[in-house]
Amino acid sequence: MEHKRLGSSGLKVPRLSLGTMAWGEETNEESAGLMLRKYLDAGGTLIDTAALYADGNSEAIVGSFLGEMVPRQEVTLVSKAGVGLRKGEREVDASRGAMLRSLDASLARLGTDYLDLWLVHTWDAQVPLEETLSALEYAVASGRARYVGVSNYAGWQLARAACLSRVPLVAIQSEYSLVRRTAEREVIPAAAALGTGVMAWSPLGRGVLTGKYRGGTPADSRGASETRAGYVAPYLGPRPSRIVDALATAARGLDAEPLDLALSWALQQPGIDTAVVGPRTPAQLEQILKSVPRRMPAEIVSALNDIPAPPA
């Protein structure tokens, strides 16, 4: 698998990163282990998790594999803090105390003494940005994190954070796909100007760009799930459907699958360093790994670029 530098940093990342949001909820430990082995065998090296995912269970599952399945130093371990669950409700808290407590808990669950990359999970308007950044600075100074960055920030938020931070913000995670292109407006240009690498999460449009929803909602999909249906619903309307139809038409012309083109398109866009994929099953990951990102003809890229994206 091809690797490249993340932004202007020295950190190398694979073109496809393995997201673990489903681990501990939709994906059990056995299936997670099968996926990790497939990913490593394909040359992948980056595992992306967060304190929020399955209320810490995702990190615990990842930690159970480190050392046993793969030596810790052979993977790039990414986690996030600043969002958690309080009495079952999602709570944003990027204060210094909450961030550092979350970091220590993440390290304990993962069974490691450092993260390769630690991110603020989302913007917290209730906490001074300088306070949030002080947690990142301390994490680097204390050796708990090798690199730091942010996630789900707007372009101006990234720019302000980068200007105030005493340590480089080497990465921003942002949702980006053919059905979610708002990052093109500010986030990607800001990241390019600042030397911050872009990690595109959900490059398959929360599964919609695989084309599996074209004939209805599969019973075993997130769209049919009581807990995850709302996650997929924004991309099941008429405008996203037209994008999926156009993608499927282009895929047929290239003797490929919609998934192949969706991934290739995202990775071919300027400024995108890695795509974070989050399959729920080993079969889904196998399909993703088989779709080796290809250089698409310029006219196909242009045609896909011209498809109006749904509003944010």
Short mmCIF file of C-alpha atoms in Angstrom, two decimals:
data_model
loop_
_atom_site.label_atom_id
_atom_site.label_comp_id
_atom_site.label_asym_id
_atom_site.label_seq_id
_atom_site.Cartn_x
_atom_site.Cartn_y
_atom_site.Cartn_z
CA MET A 1 0.00 0.00 0.00
CA GLU A 2 1.31 3.44 -0.93
CA HIS A 3 2.38 5.73 1.93
CA LYS A 4 3.01 9.48 1.94
CA ARG A 5 3.92 12.27 4.33
CA LEU A 6 1.04 13.79 6.28
CA GLY A 7 0.97 17.44 5.27
CA SER A 8 4.41 18.99 5.75
CA SER A 9 5.21 16.74 8.72
CA GLY A 10 7.56 13.78 8.77
CA LEU A 11 4.77 11.37 9.72
CA LYS A 12 4.11 8.79 7.01
CA VAL A 13 0.56 7.53 6.55
CA PRO A 14 -0.97 4.93 4.21
CA ARG A 15 -3.41 6.05 1.54
CA LEU A 16 -6.11 3.97 3.25
CA SER A 17 -6.45 4.20 7.04
CA LEU A 18 -8.55 1.79 9.10
CA GLY A 19 -11.32 3.45 11.10
CA THR A 20 -12.72 1.60 14.11
CA MET A 21 -15.87 3.53 15.00
CA ALA A 22 -17.96 0.36 14.69
CA TRP A 23 -15.69 -1.79 16.87
CA GLY A 24 -17.33 -2.72 20.14
CA GLU A 25 -20.85 -1.91 18.88
CA GLU A 26 -21.64 -3.08 15.35
CA THR A 27 -18.44 -5.10 15.05
CA ASN A 28 -17.46 -7.71 17.64
CA GLU A 29 -13.89 -8.49 18.68
CA GLU A 30 -13.58 -11.57 16.47
CA SER A 31 -14.62 -9.67 13.32
CA ALA A 32 -12.41 -6.74 14.31
CA GLY A 33 -9.44 -9.09 14.57
CA LEU A 34 -10.12 -10.51 11.12
CA MET A 35 -10.33 -7.01 9.68
CA LEU A 36 -7.13 -5.85 11.30
CA ARG A 37 -5.26 -8.88 9.99
CA LYS A 38 -6.58 -8.29 6.44
CA TYR A 39 -5.64 -4.63 6.64
CA LEU A 40 -2.11 -5.33 7.90
CA ASP A 41 -1.59 -8.03 5.27
CA ALA A 42 -2.52 -5.46 2.60
CA GLY A 43 0.24 -3.15 3.83
CA GLY A 44 -1.92 -0.84 5.94
CA THR A 45 -0.38 0.72 9.04
CA LEU A 46 -2.76 3.35 10.48
CA ILE A 47 -5.48 2.51 13.01
CA ASP A 48 -7.90 5.33 13.81
CA THR A 49 -10.00 5.26 16.98
CA ALA A 50 -11.41 7.65 19.60
CA ALA A 51 -12.39 7.75 23.25
CA LEU A 52 -15.99 8.26 22.10
CA TYR A 53 -16.20 5.13 19.95
CA ALA A 54 -18.31 2.53 21.76
CA ASP A 55 -17.61 4.51 24.94
CA GLY A 56 -14.00 3.36 24.96
CA ASN A 57 -14.60 -0.22 23.87
CA SER A 58 -13.15 0.44 20.42
CA GLU A 59 -9.85 1.48 22.00
CA ALA A 60 -9.92 -1.54 24.31
CA ILE A 61 -10.34 -3.91 21.35
CA VAL A 62 -7.53 -2.21 19.44
CA GLY A 63 -5.34 -2.47 22.53
CA SER A 64 -6.02 -6.20 22.83
CA PHE A 65 -4.43 -6.73 19.40
CA LEU A 66 -1.31 -4.62 19.92
CA GLY A 67 1.72 -6.73 20.69
CA GLU A 68 -0.18 -9.96 20.06
CA MET A 69 -1.15 -9.45 16.42
CA VAL A 70 1.22 -6.63 15.51
CA PRO A 71 4.14 -4.98 17.31
CA ARG A 72 3.14 -1.57 18.67
CA GLN A 73 5.95 0.20 16.81
CA GLU A 74 4.77 -1.13 13.45
CA VAL A 75 1.45 0.73 13.46
CA THR A 76 0.48 4.38 13.53
CA LEU A 77 -2.05 4.75 16.31
CA VAL A 78 -4.48 7.68 16.16
CA SER A 79 -7.09 8.58 18.77
CA LYS A 80 -9.27 11.55 19.61
CA ALA A 81 -10.57 13.26 22.74
CA GLY A 82 -13.00 16.04 23.58
CA VAL A 83 -16.29 14.21 23.08
CA GLY A 84 -17.70 11.64 25.46
CA LEU A 85 -20.88 10.16 26.88
CA ARG A 86 -22.45 11.44 30.09
CA LYS A 87 -25.50 9.50 31.28
CA GLY A 88 -25.87 8.19 27.76
CA GLU A 89 -25.84 11.65 26.18
CA ARG A 90 -23.09 12.98 23.90
CA GLU A 91 -21.09 15.72 25.61
CA VAL A 92 -18.42 17.98 24.14
CA ASP A 93 -15.70 18.97 26.60
CA ALA A 94 -12.32 20.04 25.24
CA SER A 95 -11.11 21.63 28.48
CA ARG A 96 -7.52 20.91 29.47
CA GLY A 97 -8.54 18.69 32.37
CA ALA A 98 -11.06 16.66 30.38
CA MET A 99 -8.69 16.26 27.44
CA LEU A 100 -5.77 15.01 29.55
CA ARG A 101 -7.97 12.69 31.61
CA SER A 102 -9.33 11.27 28.38
CA LEU A 103 -5.81 10.84 26.99
CA ASP A 104 -4.62 8.91 30.03
CA ALA A 105 -7.72 6.68 29.87
CA SER A 106 -7.16 6.07 26.15
CA LEU A 107 -3.54 5.08 26.71
CA ALA A 108 -4.60 2.66 29.46
CA ARG A 109 -7.24 1.02 27.23
CA LEU A 110 -4.83 0.80 24.31
CA GLY A 111 -2.05 -0.60 26.47
CA THR A 112 0.54 1.86 25.22
CA ASP A 113 2.39 4.84 26.65
CA TYR A 114 2.05 7.06 23.58
CA LEU A 115 -0.11 7.87 20.58
CA ASP A 116 1.42 8.57 17.21
CA LEU A 117 -1.27 11.18 16.57
CA TRP A 118 -3.75 12.69 19.03
CA LEU A 119 -6.63 14.87 17.82
CA VAL A 120 -9.21 17.19 19.34
CA HIS A 121 -12.38 15.41 18.25
CA THR A 122 -14.44 18.54 17.59
CA TRP A 123 -14.59 22.28 18.24
CA ASP A 124 -15.72 23.32 21.71
CA ALA A 125 -17.15 26.84 21.74
CA GLN A 126 -17.50 26.76 25.54
CA VAL A 127 -13.77 26.43 26.24
CA PRO A 128 -11.04 28.95 25.35
CA LEU A 129 -9.10 27.61 22.39
CA GLU A 130 -5.81 28.35 24.16
CA GLU A 131 -6.84 25.99 26.96
CA THR A 132 -7.63 23.17 24.54
CA LEU A 133 -4.34 23.70 22.75
CA SER A 134 -2.44 23.63 26.04
CA ALA A 135 -3.53 20.01 26.44
CA LEU A 136 -2.07 19.15 23.02
CA GLU A 137 1.14 20.98 23.89
CA TYR A 138 1.46 19.10 27.19
CA ALA A 139 0.78 15.77 25.50
CA VAL A 140 3.68 16.35 23.12
CA ALA A 141 6.02 17.70 25.81
CA SER A 142 5.31 14.74 28.09
CA GLY A 143 5.79 12.17 25.32
CA ARG A 144 2.19 10.97 25.43
CA ALA A 145 1.68 12.03 21.80
CA ARG A 146 4.23 12.21 18.99
CA TYR A 147 2.06 14.48 16.83
CA VAL A 148 -1.20 16.37 17.37
CA GLY A 149 -4.02 17.87 15.33
CA VAL A 150 -7.75 18.49 15.18
CA SER A 151 -10.89 16.93 13.78
CA ASN A 152 -14.14 18.31 12.39
CA TYR A 153 -12.92 21.93 12.55
CA ALA A 154 -14.04 24.56 10.07
CA GLY A 155 -11.35 26.26 8.00
CA TRP A 156 -11.24 29.39 10.17
CA GLN A 157 -11.12 27.27 13.32
CA LEU A 158 -8.15 25.33 11.97
CA ALA A 159 -6.37 28.55 10.98
CA ARG A 160 -6.91 30.13 14.38
CA ALA A 161 -5.77 27.01 16.21
CA ALA A 162 -2.66 26.69 14.05
CA CYS A 163 -1.73 30.32 14.73
CA LEU A 164 -2.15 29.94 18.49
CA SER A 165 -0.62 26.49 18.98
CA ARG A 166 2.97 26.20 20.18
CA VAL A 167 3.29 22.81 18.53
CA PRO A 168 2.51 22.05 14.87
CA LEU A 169 -0.98 20.81 14.08
CA VAL A 170 -0.03 18.19 11.53
CA ALA A 171 -3.48 16.81 10.72
CA ILE A 172 -7.15 17.59 10.40
CA GLN A 173 -9.78 14.92 10.01
CA SER A 174 -12.73 16.08 7.94
CA GLU A 175 -15.65 14.30 6.33
CA TYR A 176 -15.12 14.34 2.58
CA SER A 177 -16.70 12.44 -0.30
CA LEU A 178 -18.63 13.00 -3.49
CA VAL A 179 -21.76 13.59 -1.41
CA ARG A 180 -20.02 15.75 1.20
CA ARG A 181 -17.67 18.28 -0.41
CA THR A 182 -17.96 21.22 1.98
CA ALA A 183 -14.31 20.73 3.03
CA GLU A 184 -13.33 22.11 -0.38
CA ARG A 185 -14.61 25.57 0.55
CA GLU A 186 -12.26 26.35 3.44
CA VAL A 187 -10.83 23.32 5.22
CA ILE A 188 -8.68 21.89 2.42
CA PRO A 189 -7.35 25.29 1.25
CA ALA A 190 -6.59 26.29 4.85
CA ALA A 191 -4.82 22.99 5.50
CA ALA A 192 -2.74 23.39 2.34
CA ALA A 193 -1.68 26.89 3.35
CA LEU A 194 -0.76 25.76 6.86
CA GLY A 195 1.01 22.53 5.92
CA THR A 196 -1.63 20.49 7.76
CA GLY A 197 -2.42 17.06 6.35
CA VAL A 198 -6.03 16.14 5.56
CA MET A 199 -7.45 12.81 6.63
CA ALA A 200 -10.76 12.33 4.79
CA TRP A 201 -13.21 10.32 6.86
CA SER A 202 -16.22 8.56 5.35
CA PRO A 203 -14.91 8.80 1.75
CA LEU A 204 -17.71 6.40 0.76
CA GLY A 205 -20.42 8.80 1.92
CA ARG A 206 -21.36 6.71 4.96
CA GLY A 207 -21.72 3.71 2.67
CA VAL A 208 -24.07 5.37 0.19
CA LEU A 209 -21.43 5.65 -2.57
CA THR A 210 -21.06 1.87 -2.73
CA GLY A 211 -24.43 1.90 -4.49
CA LYS A 212 -25.99 -0.55 -2.07
CA TYR A 213 -28.92 1.78 -1.31
CA ARG A 214 -29.92 2.31 -4.96
CA GLY A 215 -32.61 -0.37 -4.86
CA GLY A 216 -33.78 0.35 -1.33
CA THR A 217 -32.36 0.01 2.17
CA PRO A 218 -30.71 -3.39 2.80
CA ALA A 219 -31.91 -5.03 6.00
CA ASP A 220 -28.35 -5.53 7.27
CA SER A 221 -27.20 -1.96 6.56
CA ARG A 222 -26.71 1.00 8.88
CA GLY A 223 -29.61 2.66 7.09
CA ALA A 224 -31.93 -0.01 8.47
CA SER A 225 -30.50 0.13 11.99
CA GLU A 226 -32.51 1.75 14.76
CA THR A 227 -29.38 3.34 16.23
CA ARG A 228 -27.51 4.25 13.02
CA ALA A 229 -30.26 5.11 10.53
CA GLY A 230 -29.90 8.80 11.28
CA TYR A 231 -26.21 8.59 10.40
CA VAL A 232 -27.01 7.53 6.83
CA ALA A 233 -30.32 9.37 6.30
CA PRO A 234 -28.84 12.72 5.12
CA TYR A 235 -27.42 10.98 2.05
CA LEU A 236 -30.48 9.04 0.97
CA GLY A 237 -32.38 11.94 -0.58
CA PRO A 238 -32.91 12.79 -4.28
CA ARG A 239 -29.74 14.88 -4.76
CA PRO A 240 -27.31 12.33 -3.29
CA SER A 241 -29.14 9.64 -5.29
CA ARG A 242 -28.38 11.50 -8.53
CA ILE A 243 -24.70 11.57 -7.58
CA VAL A 244 -24.72 7.84 -6.88
CA ASP A 245 -26.44 7.17 -10.21
CA ALA A 246 -23.81 9.22 -12.06
CA LEU A 247 -21.05 7.41 -10.20
CA ALA A 248 -22.55 4.03 -11.10
CA THR A 249 -22.75 5.05 -14.78
CA ALA A 250 -19.09 6.10 -14.79
CA ALA A 251 -18.11 2.88 -13.03
CA ARG A 252 -19.83 0.75 -15.66
CA GLY A 253 -17.93 2.61 -18.37
CA LEU A 254 -14.63 1.78 -16.68
CA ASP A 255 -15.59 -1.81 -15.79
CA ALA A 256 -15.31 -0.94 -12.11
CA GLU A 257 -17.49 -0.72 -9.02
CA PRO A 258 -18.92 2.57 -7.68
CA LEU A 259 -16.85 2.00 -4.53
CA ASP A 260 -13.65 1.88 -6.62
CA LEU A 261 -14.34 5.23 -8.23
CA ALA A 262 -15.54 6.91 -5.05
CA LEU A 263 -12.31 6.04 -3.25
CA SER A 264 -10.13 6.89 -6.23
CA TRP A 265 -11.88 10.22 -6.68
CA ALA A 266 -11.38 11.20 -3.03
CA LEU A 267 -7.69 10.25 -3.02
CA GLN A 268 -7.12 12.01 -6.34
CA GLN A 269 -8.38 15.33 -5.01
CA PRO A 270 -5.72 17.92 -4.15
CA GLY A 271 -4.72 18.02 -0.51
CA ILE A 272 -6.09 14.63 0.59
CA ASP A 273 -3.38 12.55 2.24
CA THR A 274 -5.33 9.52 3.44
CA ALA A 275 -8.88 8.20 3.39
CA VAL A 276 -10.19 6.76 6.67
CA VAL A 277 -12.50 3.86 5.83
CA GLY A 278 -14.77 2.36 8.49
CA PRO A 279 -16.09 -1.04 7.37
CA ARG A 280 -18.36 -2.95 9.74
CA THR A 281 -17.53 -6.43 8.47
CA PRO A 282 -14.50 -8.32 7.11
CA ALA A 283 -16.33 -8.70 3.79
CA GLN A 284 -16.75 -4.94 3.46
CA LEU A 285 -13.06 -4.37 4.20
CA GLU A 286 -12.06 -7.03 1.68
CA GLN A 287 -14.07 -5.24 -0.99
CA ILE A 288 -12.41 -1.93 -0.09
CA LEU A 289 -8.91 -3.43 -0.17
CA LYS A 290 -9.58 -5.01 -3.57
CA SER A 291 -10.47 -1.61 -5.00
CA VAL A 292 -6.89 -0.47 -5.31
CA PRO A 293 -7.23 3.30 -5.88
CA ARG A 294 -6.62 3.99 -9.55
CA ARG A 295 -5.69 7.09 -11.51
CA MET A 296 -8.96 7.96 -13.22
CA PRO A 297 -9.06 9.58 -16.66
CA ALA A 298 -9.14 13.37 -16.41
CA GLU A 299 -12.50 13.55 -18.20
CA ILE A 300 -14.07 11.19 -15.63
CA VAL A 301 -12.67 13.22 -12.74
CA SER A 302 -13.96 16.39 -14.38
CA ALA A 303 -17.42 14.89 -14.92
CA LEU A 304 -17.62 13.78 -11.27
CA ASN A 305 -16.36 17.16 -10.09
CA ASP A 306 -19.16 18.85 -12.02
CA ILE A 307 -21.91 16.95 -10.21
CA PRO A 308 -23.57 19.40 -7.82
CA ALA A 309 -22.93 18.26 -4.27
CA PRO A 310 -25.78 18.26 -1.74
CA PRO A 311 -25.82 21.26 0.61
CA ALA A 312 -24.08 20.87 3.97
#
